[in-house]
mmCIF file of C-alpha atoms in Angstrom:
data_model
loop_
_atom_site.group_PDB
_atom_site.id
_atom_site.type_symbol
_atom_site.label_atom_id
_atom_site.label_comp_id
_atom_site.label_asym_id
_atom_site.label_seq_id
_atom_site.Cartn_x
_atom_site.Cartn_y
_atom_site.Cartn_z
ATOM 1 C CA MET D 1 0.125 -0.052 -0.332
ATOM 2 C CA GLY D 2 2.098 3.224 1.154
ATOM 3 C CA GLY D 3 1.425 6.980 0.770
ATOM 4 C CA SER D 4 3.584 10.250 -0.659
ATOM 5 C CA VAL D 5 5.114 13.094 0.534
ATOM 6 C CA THR D 6 5.508 15.847 -2.061
ATOM 7 C CA VAL D 7 8.060 18.368 -0.840
ATOM 8 C CA ILE D 8 7.846 21.556 -2.075
ATOM 9 C CA GLY D 9 10.629 24.513 -2.665
ATOM 10 C CA PRO D 10 11.201 28.143 -2.045
ATOM 11 C CA ASP D 11 9.644 28.830 -5.401
ATOM 12 C CA PHE D 12 6.164 26.828 -3.999
ATOM 13 C CA LYS D 13 6.568 24.249 -6.796
ATOM 14 C CA PRO D 14 6.737 20.411 -5.714
ATOM 15 C CA THR D 15 10.648 19.370 -6.220
ATOM 16 C CA SER D 16 12.972 17.550 -8.484
ATOM 17 C CA PHE D 17 12.029 14.197 -6.450
ATOM 18 C CA SER D 18 9.044 14.676 -5.414
ATOM 19 C CA PRO D 19 6.482 13.090 -4.842
ATOM 20 C CA VAL D 20 8.386 11.032 -1.935
ATOM 21 C CA ARG D 21 6.455 7.482 -1.792
ATOM 22 C CA ASP D 22 7.460 4.150 0.233
ATOM 23 C CA ASN D 23 4.960 1.335 2.096
ATOM 24 C CA SER D 24 6.120 2.781 5.089
ATOM 25 C CA LEU D 25 4.244 6.690 4.601
ATOM 26 C CA ASP D 26 0.214 5.274 5.600
ATOM 27 C CA TRP D 27 -1.188 7.224 6.061
ATOM 28 C CA PRO D 28 1.506 10.009 6.599
ATOM 29 C CA LEU D 29 -0.342 12.782 8.939
ATOM 30 C CA GLY D 30 1.947 15.710 9.780
ATOM 31 C CA LEU D 31 5.708 16.316 9.447
ATOM 32 C CA ALA D 32 9.617 18.071 10.832
ATOM 33 C CA VAL D 33 12.249 18.811 9.929
ATOM 34 C CA ASP D 34 15.583 18.288 11.611
ATOM 35 C CA SER D 35 18.617 20.186 11.472
ATOM 36 C CA LYS D 36 20.586 18.586 8.462
ATOM 37 C CA ASN D 37 17.054 19.477 6.387
ATOM 38 C CA ASN D 38 16.047 15.330 7.225
ATOM 39 C CA VAL D 39 12.528 14.730 7.179
ATOM 40 C CA TRP D 40 11.033 12.815 9.922
ATOM 41 C CA VAL D 41 6.432 11.843 8.724
ATOM 42 C CA PRO D 42 4.287 9.670 10.918
ATOM 43 C CA SER D 43 2.936 6.850 10.226
ATOM 44 C CA PHE D 44 -0.630 6.314 11.509
ATOM 45 C CA VAL D 45 -1.376 2.472 10.332
ATOM 46 C CA SER D 46 2.202 1.330 10.008
ATOM 47 C CA ASN D 47 2.943 2.809 13.478
ATOM 48 C CA SER D 48 6.315 4.277 12.316
ATOM 49 C CA VAL D 49 8.434 7.708 11.972
ATOM 50 C CA THR D 50 10.054 6.872 8.073
ATOM 51 C CA GLU D 51 13.040 9.713 8.514
ATOM 52 C CA ILE D 52 13.395 11.695 4.938
ATOM 53 C CA GLY D 53 16.654 13.149 3.851
ATOM 54 C CA PRO D 54 17.117 16.044 1.687
ATOM 55 C CA ASN D 55 17.675 14.575 -1.848
ATOM 56 C CA GLY D 56 14.289 13.100 -1.533
ATOM 57 C CA LYS D 57 15.461 9.004 -0.398
ATOM 58 C CA VAL D 58 14.620 7.242 2.340
ATOM 59 C CA THR D 59 16.974 7.010 4.686
ATOM 60 C CA GLY D 60 15.426 5.450 7.216
ATOM 61 C CA VAL D 61 12.047 3.861 8.524
ATOM 62 C CA TYR D 62 11.873 3.419 12.528
ATOM 63 C CA LYS D 63 8.791 1.138 14.477
ATOM 64 C CA LEU D 64 7.488 2.031 17.244
ATOM 65 C CA PRO D 65 7.277 -0.897 19.484
ATOM 66 C CA THR D 66 3.791 0.041 20.971
ATOM 67 C CA ALA D 67 1.322 0.896 18.074
ATOM 68 C CA ILE D 68 -0.276 4.407 19.367
ATOM 69 C CA ALA D 69 -1.108 5.127 15.673
ATOM 70 C CA PRO D 70 1.342 8.291 15.636
ATOM 71 C CA TRP D 71 -0.529 11.161 14.498
ATOM 72 C CA SER D 72 2.491 13.936 14.638
ATOM 73 C CA VAL D 73 5.968 14.859 15.528
ATOM 74 C CA ALA D 74 8.857 17.492 16.966
ATOM 75 C CA ILE D 75 11.835 18.069 16.700
ATOM 76 C CA ASP D 76 14.559 19.497 19.831
ATOM 77 C CA GLY D 77 17.122 21.038 19.515
ATOM 78 C CA SER D 78 19.614 18.004 19.658
ATOM 79 C CA ASP D 79 18.150 16.725 16.921
ATOM 80 C CA ARG D 80 15.900 14.338 18.864
ATOM 81 C CA VAL D 81 11.958 12.961 17.371
ATOM 82 C CA TRP D 82 9.238 14.076 19.549
ATOM 83 C CA VAL D 83 6.743 11.188 18.135
ATOM 84 C CA ALA D 84 2.543 12.356 19.938
ATOM 85 C CA GLY D 85 -0.362 9.141 19.252
ATOM 86 C CA PHE D 86 -3.180 9.098 19.290
ATOM 87 C CA GLY D 87 -4.586 5.469 18.863
ATOM 88 C CA ALA D 88 -2.835 5.094 22.356
ATOM 89 C CA PRO D 89 -2.914 8.749 23.953
ATOM 90 C CA SER D 90 1.398 8.526 24.319
ATOM 91 C CA VAL D 91 4.625 10.197 23.603
ATOM 92 C CA SER D 92 7.771 8.782 22.353
ATOM 93 C CA VAL D 93 11.250 9.703 21.976
ATOM 94 C CA LEU D 94 13.458 8.587 18.985
ATOM 95 C CA CYS D 95 17.251 9.704 18.293
ATOM 96 C CA GLY D 96 17.387 11.873 15.550
ATOM 97 C CA VAL D 97 20.499 12.419 13.243
ATOM 98 C CA ASN D 98 22.595 14.123 16.000
ATOM 99 C CA THR D 99 23.479 10.532 17.278
ATOM 100 C CA SER D 100 26.284 12.559 20.145
ATOM 101 C CA ALA D 101 22.739 13.585 22.423
ATOM 102 C CA CYS D 102 21.452 10.324 22.616
ATOM 103 C CA PRO D 103 22.799 7.681 25.345
ATOM 104 C CA PRO D 104 25.930 6.104 24.478
ATOM 105 C CA GLY D 105 25.165 3.142 22.127
ATOM 106 C CA SER D 106 22.280 4.374 20.336
ATOM 107 C CA SER D 107 21.661 4.600 17.367
ATOM 108 C CA THR D 108 18.883 7.154 15.299
ATOM 109 C CA GLY D 109 15.451 5.985 15.503
ATOM 110 C CA SER D 110 17.222 4.178 18.608
ATOM 111 C CA LEU D 111 13.627 4.572 20.977
ATOM 112 C CA LEU D 112 15.277 7.193 24.013
ATOM 113 C CA SER D 113 11.591 6.884 26.511
ATOM 114 C CA PRO D 114 9.630 3.626 27.432
ATOM 115 C CA PRO D 115 8.162 0.646 25.191
ATOM 116 C CA HIS D 116 4.927 2.486 25.336
ATOM 117 C CA GLY D 117 6.038 5.633 25.697
ATOM 118 C CA TYR D 118 5.777 8.741 28.057
ATOM 119 C CA ARG D 119 1.824 8.103 29.614
ATOM 120 C CA SER D 120 -0.087 10.163 32.032
ATOM 121 C CA ASP D 121 -3.578 10.795 32.508
ATOM 122 C CA SER D 122 -3.442 14.806 31.891
ATOM 123 C CA ILE D 123 -2.498 12.997 28.159
ATOM 124 C CA GLN D 124 -5.314 12.225 25.971
ATOM 125 C CA HIS D 125 -5.230 11.448 21.831
ATOM 126 C CA LEU D 126 -2.675 14.211 20.870
ATOM 127 C CA THR D 127 -3.096 15.132 17.342
ATOM 128 C CA ALA D 128 0.101 17.449 17.285
ATOM 129 C CA ILE D 129 3.387 18.454 19.620
ATOM 130 C CA GLN D 130 5.446 20.747 19.348
ATOM 131 C CA LEU D 131 8.897 22.929 21.420
ATOM 132 C CA ASP D 132 9.232 25.564 22.280
ATOM 133 C CA GLN D 133 12.439 27.822 23.569
ATOM 134 C CA SER D 134 12.499 26.337 27.075
ATOM 135 C CA GLY D 135 12.372 23.023 26.294
ATOM 136 C CA ASN D 136 9.364 22.535 27.501
ATOM 137 C CA VAL D 137 7.068 20.139 25.317
ATOM 138 C CA TRP D 138 3.226 21.033 24.489
ATOM 139 C CA LEU D 139 0.896 18.612 22.816
ATOM 140 C CA ALA D 140 -2.411 18.875 21.915
ATOM 141 C CA ASN D 141 -5.225 16.754 23.246
ATOM 142 C CA ASN D 142 -7.970 15.819 20.474
ATOM 143 C CA TRP D 143 -10.877 13.223 22.104
ATOM 144 C CA SER D 144 -11.615 13.121 25.110
ATOM 145 C CA LYS D 145 -13.401 9.997 24.945
ATOM 146 C CA LEU D 146 -13.960 8.795 21.192
ATOM 147 C CA LEU D 147 -16.632 7.091 21.015
ATOM 148 C CA PRO D 148 -18.048 9.616 20.332
ATOM 149 C CA PRO D 149 -15.511 12.235 19.767
ATOM 150 C CA THR D 150 -16.126 14.567 21.864
ATOM 151 C CA GLY D 151 -13.256 17.361 21.027
ATOM 152 C CA GLY D 152 -10.527 18.128 23.072
ATOM 153 C CA ASN D 153 -9.739 18.733 26.439
ATOM 154 C CA GLY D 154 -6.949 20.979 26.747
ATOM 155 C CA LEU D 155 -3.272 20.929 25.867
ATOM 156 C CA VAL D 156 -0.103 19.724 27.938
ATOM 157 C CA GLU D 157 3.304 20.930 28.349
ATOM 158 C CA LEU D 158 5.644 18.832 29.067
ATOM 159 C CA ILE D 159 8.111 21.629 31.138
ATOM 160 C CA GLY D 160 11.658 21.107 30.057
ATOM 161 C CA VAL D 161 12.307 17.682 29.107
ATOM 162 C CA GLY D 162 13.153 18.516 25.567
ATOM 163 C CA THR D 163 15.856 20.946 24.213
ATOM 164 C CA PRO D 164 15.611 24.373 24.082
ATOM 165 C CA VAL D 165 14.544 25.382 20.200
ATOM 166 C CA CYS D 166 14.413 28.691 18.189
ATOM 167 C CA THR D 167 10.982 30.511 16.866
ATOM 168 C CA PRO D 168 9.908 31.016 14.792
ATOM 169 C CA LEU D 169 11.147 27.070 13.936
ATOM 170 C CA THR D 170 11.819 27.780 9.283
ATOM 171 C CA PRO D 171 13.651 26.871 7.815
ATOM 172 C CA VAL D 172 14.702 24.210 11.037
ATOM 173 C CA PRO D 173 14.724 23.918 14.385
ATOM 174 C CA ALA D 174 18.104 25.436 16.272
ATOM 175 C CA ARG D 175 19.445 25.075 20.062
ATOM 176 C CA PRO D 176 20.130 27.922 20.478
ATOM 177 C CA VAL D 177 23.927 29.121 20.050
ATOM 178 C CA THR D 178 24.535 31.259 23.339
ATOM 179 C CA THR D 179 22.953 31.821 27.075
ATOM 180 C CA GLY D 180 22.676 34.842 26.813
ATOM 181 C CA SER D 181 19.586 36.365 26.483
ATOM 182 C CA THR D 182 20.008 36.948 22.352
ATOM 183 C CA ALA D 183 20.427 32.904 22.173
ATOM 184 C CA CYS D 184 17.964 32.379 19.115
ATOM 185 C CA PRO D 185 19.383 34.661 15.981
ATOM 186 C CA THR D 186 17.685 37.588 15.698
ATOM 187 C CA ARG D 187 14.917 38.067 12.668
ATOM 188 C CA THR D 188 15.885 40.357 9.871
ATOM 189 C CA SER D 189 13.615 41.633 7.773
ATOM 190 C CA THR D 190 14.473 39.767 4.978
ATOM 191 C CA GLN D 191 13.650 36.885 6.442
ATOM 192 C CA PRO D 192 10.013 35.371 6.434
ATOM 193 C CA ARG D 193 8.004 36.366 9.105
#
């Protein structure tokens, strides 16, 4: 089966290697870009996260050990991949391309969280995940009960668990360069808003 991801270039046209097709891309629902321009895509049905290199080639498919039906991903300032689970409300963390930010012996795609992900009664069926300048992980709860769908029940903040990123997250997440008040690069008039 599989699906595809179309990469749009700076000219707002599909790149020469788009669409990227792979069997692991089974209901791709979100994506995030790391500091090396790899695209990370959660696949809802195949319960995996696919890494697509800057050249448009699939460079890794990382199956999650517990069926969580991943909906969204975010990248922290150390290139770790945070995965929001919709089917089994949880947050999983994978080692990204910066393996030096992971425990010894880890490789890209290694699971850093417990096999079932991080769970809490405050975490419902997640549809979004993002990190901020303080390393807080923000989660969007969607449905507290699946039958009938009742809508979201707020946000969850995991305080200081990720590596901070500079915001806005364009073009890609980056670790702050200093610890002073101007740790993130300042926006110039030529940068998009």
